[in-house]
mmCIF file of C-alpha atoms in Angstrom:
data_model
loop_
_atom_site.group_PDB
_atom_site.id
_atom_site.type_symbol
_atom_site.label_atom_id
_atom_site.label_comp_id
_atom_site.label_asym_id
_atom_site.label_seq_id
_atom_site.Cartn_x
_atom_site.Cartn_y
_atom_site.Cartn_z
ATOM 1 C CA THR A 2 32.594 9.246 -123.437
ATOM 2 C CA VAL A 3 31.726 6.193 -121.336
ATOM 3 C CA ILE A 4 29.090 8.211 -119.384
ATOM 4 C CA SER A 5 27.773 9.691 -122.703
ATOM 5 C CA THR A 6 27.450 6.179 -124.217
ATOM 6 C CA ALA A 7 25.673 4.893 -121.133
ATOM 7 C CA THR A 8 23.226 7.905 -121.329
ATOM 8 C CA ASP A 9 22.446 6.946 -124.957
ATOM 9 C CA HIS A 10 21.733 3.362 -123.850
ATOM 10 C CA LEU A 11 19.430 4.495 -120.951
ATOM 11 C CA GLU A 12 17.646 7.007 -123.153
ATOM 12 C CA ALA A 13 16.866 4.301 -125.713
ATOM 13 C CA LYS A 14 15.799 1.638 -123.175
ATOM 14 C CA ASP A 15 14.074 3.573 -120.304
ATOM 15 C CA GLU A 16 11.408 6.050 -121.471
ATOM 16 C CA ALA A 17 10.263 6.608 -117.914
ATOM 17 C CA GLY A 18 13.806 7.828 -116.952
ATOM 18 C CA ARG A 19 14.060 10.258 -119.888
ATOM 19 C CA LYS A 20 14.173 13.318 -117.649
ATOM 20 C CA GLN A 21 17.108 11.917 -115.639
ATOM 21 C CA THR A 22 19.003 11.059 -118.841
ATOM 22 C CA LEU A 23 18.491 14.528 -120.175
ATOM 23 C CA ILE A 24 20.040 15.905 -116.926
ATOM 24 C CA LEU A 25 22.909 13.447 -117.326
ATOM 25 C CA ARG A 26 23.421 14.503 -121.002
ATOM 26 C CA SER A 27 23.394 18.170 -120.127
ATOM 27 C CA ASN A 28 26.040 17.752 -117.468
ATOM 28 C CA VAL A 29 28.136 15.461 -119.686
ATOM 29 C CA ASP A 30 28.105 18.149 -122.405
ATOM 30 C CA LYS A 31 28.962 20.832 -119.742
ATOM 31 C CA LEU A 32 31.953 18.706 -118.533
ATOM 32 C CA LYS A 33 33.209 18.118 -122.090
ATOM 33 C CA ARG A 34 33.165 21.873 -122.816
ATOM 34 C CA LEU A 35 35.090 22.559 -119.546
ATOM 35 C CA ILE A 36 37.705 19.893 -120.351
ATOM 36 C CA GLN A 37 38.074 21.321 -123.918
ATOM 37 C CA GLN A 38 38.529 24.817 -122.348
ATOM 38 C CA ILE A 39 41.286 23.557 -120.159
ATOM 39 C CA LEU A 40 43.067 21.862 -123.103
ATOM 40 C CA ASP A 41 42.696 25.051 -125.193
ATOM 41 C CA PHE A 42 44.020 27.101 -122.297
ATOM 42 C CA ARG A 43 47.050 24.871 -122.083
ATOM 43 C CA LYS A 44 47.608 25.020 -125.841
ATOM 44 C CA MET A 45 47.473 28.818 -125.725
ATOM 45 C CA ASP A 46 49.976 28.860 -122.876
ATOM 46 C CA MET A 47 52.349 26.682 -124.848
ATOM 47 C CA GLY A 48 51.886 28.633 -128.047
ATOM 48 C CA ARG A 49 50.436 25.672 -129.869
ATOM 49 C CA MET A 50 47.045 27.092 -130.580
ATOM 50 C CA THR A 51 46.795 27.797 -134.328
ATOM 51 C CA LEU A 52 44.273 29.220 -136.723
ATOM 52 C CA SER A 53 42.474 27.057 -139.284
ATOM 53 C CA VAL A 54 40.626 29.724 -141.284
ATOM 54 C CA SER A 55 38.201 28.615 -144.041
ATOM 55 C CA TYR A 56 35.627 30.246 -146.263
ATOM 56 C CA GLY A 57 31.956 29.749 -145.395
ATOM 57 C CA ASN A 58 28.491 31.028 -144.453
ATOM 58 C CA ILE A 59 29.126 33.028 -141.249
ATOM 59 C CA LYS A 60 25.570 34.240 -140.931
ATOM 60 C CA ASP A 61 24.012 30.686 -140.834
ATOM 61 C CA PHE A 62 26.766 29.529 -138.471
ATOM 62 C CA ILE A 63 25.936 32.259 -135.892
ATOM 63 C CA ILE A 64 22.191 31.719 -136.135
ATOM 64 C CA ASP A 65 22.610 27.915 -135.745
ATOM 65 C CA ILE A 66 24.776 28.280 -132.591
ATOM 66 C CA CYS A 67 22.188 30.720 -131.039
ATOM 67 C CA HIS A 68 19.208 28.589 -131.909
ATOM 68 C CA THR A 69 20.662 24.999 -131.197
ATOM 69 C CA ASN A 70 22.651 25.745 -128.034
ATOM 70 C CA PHE A 71 21.041 28.763 -126.391
ATOM 71 C CA SER A 72 17.385 29.170 -127.342
ATOM 72 C CA PRO A 73 16.404 26.178 -125.094
ATOM 73 C CA LEU A 74 18.342 27.684 -122.121
ATOM 74 C CA ALA A 75 16.837 31.031 -122.704
ATOM 75 C CA ARG A 76 13.406 29.575 -122.795
ATOM 76 C CA LYS A 77 14.076 27.732 -119.536
ATOM 77 C CA LYS A 78 14.826 31.079 -117.804
ATOM 78 C CA ASN A 79 12.057 32.885 -119.749
ATOM 79 C CA ILE A 80 14.704 35.095 -121.363
ATOM 80 C CA ASP A 81 13.972 36.689 -124.776
ATOM 81 C CA LEU A 82 16.952 35.788 -127.048
ATOM 82 C CA GLN A 83 16.987 38.138 -130.055
ATOM 83 C CA ILE A 84 19.262 37.342 -133.019
ATOM 84 C CA ASN A 85 19.780 40.016 -135.645
ATOM 85 C CA VAL A 86 22.312 39.348 -138.462
ATOM 86 C CA ASP A 87 22.354 42.618 -140.552
ATOM 87 C CA ALA A 88 23.031 41.035 -143.897
ATOM 88 C CA ARG A 89 21.063 38.869 -146.425
ATOM 89 C CA GLU A 90 24.267 36.927 -146.958
ATOM 90 C CA LEU A 91 27.501 36.949 -144.857
ATOM 91 C CA TYR A 92 30.337 34.806 -146.209
ATOM 92 C CA GLY A 93 33.933 35.167 -145.409
ATOM 93 C CA TYR A 94 37.188 33.618 -144.087
ATOM 94 C CA ILE A 95 36.988 32.629 -140.376
ATOM 95 C CA ASP A 96 38.074 29.896 -138.028
ATOM 96 C CA PHE A 97 34.640 28.466 -137.332
ATOM 97 C CA ASP A 98 35.845 26.402 -134.354
ATOM 98 C CA LYS A 99 37.249 29.499 -132.663
ATOM 99 C CA LEU A 100 34.175 31.547 -133.478
ATOM 100 C CA ASP A 101 32.053 28.695 -131.883
ATOM 101 C CA LYS A 102 34.019 28.923 -128.670
ATOM 102 C CA ILE A 103 34.035 32.675 -128.490
ATOM 103 C CA LEU A 104 30.164 32.861 -128.948
ATOM 104 C CA TYR A 105 29.642 29.977 -126.601
ATOM 105 C CA ASN A 106 31.519 31.644 -123.718
ATOM 106 C CA LEU A 107 29.892 35.062 -124.277
ATOM 107 C CA LEU A 108 26.377 33.634 -124.557
ATOM 108 C CA SER A 109 26.951 31.233 -121.606
ATOM 109 C CA ASN A 110 27.940 34.317 -119.524
ATOM 110 C CA ALA A 111 24.890 36.277 -120.735
ATOM 111 C CA ILE A 112 22.445 33.449 -119.826
ATOM 112 C CA LYS A 113 24.199 33.066 -116.460
ATOM 113 C CA TYR A 114 24.074 36.732 -115.425
ATOM 114 C CA THR A 115 20.721 37.699 -116.917
ATOM 115 C CA PRO A 116 17.667 37.360 -114.626
ATOM 116 C CA GLN A 117 14.303 35.821 -115.780
ATOM 117 C CA ASN A 118 12.030 37.853 -117.975
ATOM 118 C CA LYS A 119 14.921 39.943 -119.433
ATOM 119 C CA GLN A 120 16.390 40.088 -122.906
ATOM 120 C CA ILE A 121 19.738 39.025 -124.643
ATOM 121 C CA ARG A 122 20.513 40.372 -127.998
ATOM 122 C CA VAL A 123 23.024 38.910 -130.522
ATOM 123 C CA ILE A 124 23.831 41.423 -133.251
ATOM 124 C CA ALA A 125 26.165 40.754 -136.192
ATOM 125 C CA GLN A 126 27.057 42.973 -139.104
ATOM 126 C CA LEU A 127 29.716 43.523 -141.760
ATOM 127 C CA ILE A 128 31.694 46.746 -141.774
ATOM 128 C CA GLN A 129 34.509 48.166 -143.746
ATOM 129 C CA LYS A 130 37.588 48.850 -141.621
ATOM 130 C CA HIS A 131 41.011 49.977 -143.102
ATOM 131 C CA ASN A 132 39.735 48.940 -146.608
ATOM 132 C CA SER A 133 39.004 45.379 -145.342
ATOM 133 C CA ASN A 134 35.814 43.582 -144.457
ATOM 134 C CA CYS A 135 35.302 43.097 -140.740
ATOM 135 C CA LEU A 136 32.782 41.025 -138.816
ATOM 136 C CA VAL A 137 31.390 42.818 -135.805
ATOM 137 C CA ILE A 138 29.392 40.779 -133.230
ATOM 138 C CA LYS A 139 27.757 42.295 -130.174
ATOM 139 C CA VAL A 140 26.380 40.174 -127.310
ATOM 140 C CA GLU A 141 24.168 42.439 -125.205
ATOM 141 C CA ASP A 142 22.186 41.478 -122.102
ATOM 142 C CA ASP A 143 19.799 43.186 -119.659
ATOM 143 C CA GLY A 144 21.599 41.372 -116.764
ATOM 144 C CA ILE A 145 23.175 42.335 -113.449
ATOM 145 C CA GLY A 146 26.032 44.227 -115.121
ATOM 146 C CA ILE A 147 29.593 44.658 -113.990
ATOM 147 C CA SER A 148 30.918 47.356 -111.667
ATOM 148 C CA PRO A 149 33.752 49.724 -112.907
ATOM 149 C CA LYS A 150 36.072 48.015 -110.329
ATOM 150 C CA GLU A 151 35.273 44.539 -111.623
ATOM 151 C CA ILE A 152 35.373 45.290 -115.295
ATOM 152 C CA GLU A 153 39.140 45.944 -115.130
ATOM 153 C CA HIS A 154 39.671 42.297 -114.233
ATOM 154 C CA ILE A 155 37.115 40.298 -116.293
ATOM 155 C CA PHE A 156 39.711 39.126 -118.834
ATOM 156 C CA THR A 157 42.191 38.261 -116.090
ATOM 157 C CA ARG A 158 42.925 34.486 -115.746
ATOM 158 C CA PHE A 159 41.208 32.746 -112.854
ATOM 159 C CA TYR A 160 39.591 35.938 -111.685
ATOM 160 C CA SER A 161 36.145 35.289 -110.221
ATOM 161 C CA ASN A 162 33.717 37.800 -108.859
ATOM 162 C CA ARG A 163 33.052 36.721 -105.371
ATOM 163 C CA LYS A 164 30.145 39.028 -104.926
ATOM 164 C CA ASN A 165 27.851 36.922 -107.235
ATOM 165 C CA LYS A 166 26.986 34.306 -104.731
ATOM 166 C CA GLY A 167 25.612 30.968 -106.116
ATOM 167 C CA ILE A 168 27.023 31.679 -109.629
ATOM 168 C CA GLU A 169 29.836 29.317 -110.649
ATOM 169 C CA SER A 170 32.892 30.791 -112.300
ATOM 170 C CA ASN A 171 36.341 29.249 -112.895
ATOM 171 C CA GLY A 172 37.854 32.409 -114.326
ATOM 172 C CA ILE A 173 38.863 30.716 -117.506
ATOM 173 C CA GLY A 174 36.058 31.440 -120.034
ATOM 174 C CA LEU A 175 36.541 35.249 -120.659
ATOM 175 C CA SER A 176 40.297 35.051 -120.471
ATOM 176 C CA LEU A 177 40.266 32.240 -123.062
ATOM 177 C CA THR A 178 37.826 34.191 -125.148
ATOM 178 C CA LYS A 179 40.095 37.177 -125.318
ATOM 179 C CA ASP A 180 43.041 34.962 -126.205
ATOM 180 C CA LEU A 181 41.045 33.381 -129.076
ATOM 181 C CA VAL A 182 39.919 36.798 -130.424
ATOM 182 C CA THR A 183 43.535 38.113 -130.334
ATOM 183 C CA LEU A 184 44.826 34.915 -132.051
ATOM 184 C CA HIS A 185 42.202 35.623 -134.706
ATOM 185 C CA HIS A 186 43.700 39.122 -135.253
ATOM 186 C CA GLY A 187 40.627 40.695 -133.740
ATOM 187 C CA THR A 188 39.534 42.812 -130.799
ATOM 188 C CA ILE A 189 37.057 42.412 -127.901
ATOM 189 C CA THR A 190 35.756 45.223 -125.761
ATOM 190 C CA VAL A 191 33.187 45.437 -123.012
ATOM 191 C CA GLU A 192 30.744 48.052 -121.728
ATOM 192 C CA SER A 193 28.572 47.623 -118.696
ATOM 193 C CA LEU A 194 26.447 49.352 -116.109
ATOM 194 C CA PRO A 195 25.542 47.697 -112.780
ATOM 195 C CA ASP A 196 21.907 46.494 -112.763
ATOM 196 C CA LYS A 197 21.467 47.595 -116.435
ATOM 197 C CA GLY A 198 23.465 45.127 -118.461
ATOM 198 C CA THR A 199 26.560 44.266 -120.350
ATOM 199 C CA CYS A 200 27.616 44.464 -123.992
ATOM 200 C CA PHE A 201 30.676 42.606 -125.396
ATOM 201 C CA THR A 202 31.804 43.666 -128.883
ATOM 202 C CA ILE A 203 34.070 41.496 -131.100
ATOM 203 C CA GLU A 204 35.685 42.521 -134.329
ATOM 204 C CA LEU A 205 37.223 39.846 -136.607
ATOM 205 C CA PRO A 206 38.738 40.333 -140.077
ATOM 206 C CA ILE A 207 37.085 38.057 -142.694
ATOM 207 C CA ASP A 208 39.119 38.729 -145.884
ATOM 208 C CA LYS A 209 41.443 35.986 -147.140
ATOM 209 C CA GLU A 210 44.289 38.495 -147.230
ATOM 210 C CA SER A 211 43.989 39.080 -143.533
ATOM 211 C CA TYR A 212 45.490 35.655 -142.766
ATOM 212 C CA ALA A 213 48.901 34.125 -143.522
ATOM 213 C CA THR A 214 49.072 31.028 -145.781
ATOM 214 C CA GLU A 215 49.650 28.698 -142.860
ATOM 215 C CA GLU A 216 46.482 30.035 -141.147
ATOM 216 C CA ARG A 217 44.230 29.185 -144.093
ATOM 217 C CA LEU A 218 42.785 25.697 -144.031
ATOM 218 C CA ASP A 219 42.210 25.617 -147.719
ATOM 219 C CA GLU A 220 45.917 26.102 -148.465
ATOM 220 C CA MET A 221 47.258 23.574 -145.870
ATOM 221 C CA ILE A 222 48.659 20.355 -147.317
#
């Protein structure tokens, strides 16, 4: 917080150093995300992570995350980020904080492992499953892919692919993502081909009846 505040001050006072302050801010944001991941990881371990589901506009939320957080990163690597939400309106019950963390981790990985001049696709649609409404999100990339041997371990805590030299990984992101999806009564699967790309598919229920009273924010006292 102190570093972030100092960055605000420098940005306001020193126009010539704007590039440096942007680098500072980017790294502060990255550090804050990492700290939050560690805290969430600990909460999950202790069984203290809970759902706070509320009704809202899921379509706009997904589009905003993609445009605000990842379009600039994609442009920097000359990656074509495509966003396709297959519904004119998409409302439902979901924990928006958990969805933010799930999407952030999956898109961060996609950006990290996709070379320049390739494409990443975020596809969201509403399906009927067991007479309930279900949100399906696919994060597809034309990246380096994952070998069959590695794919067995990608959701394992602290697992890092040592073959990808120069690419940082703490082995927390995908493990935490799976935990968050499971907490949300959903599923996550992955398909990948080396040198072709990877596709993560998430399914989350979005009906009110899919969640217990204590999991719904609008019914908490």
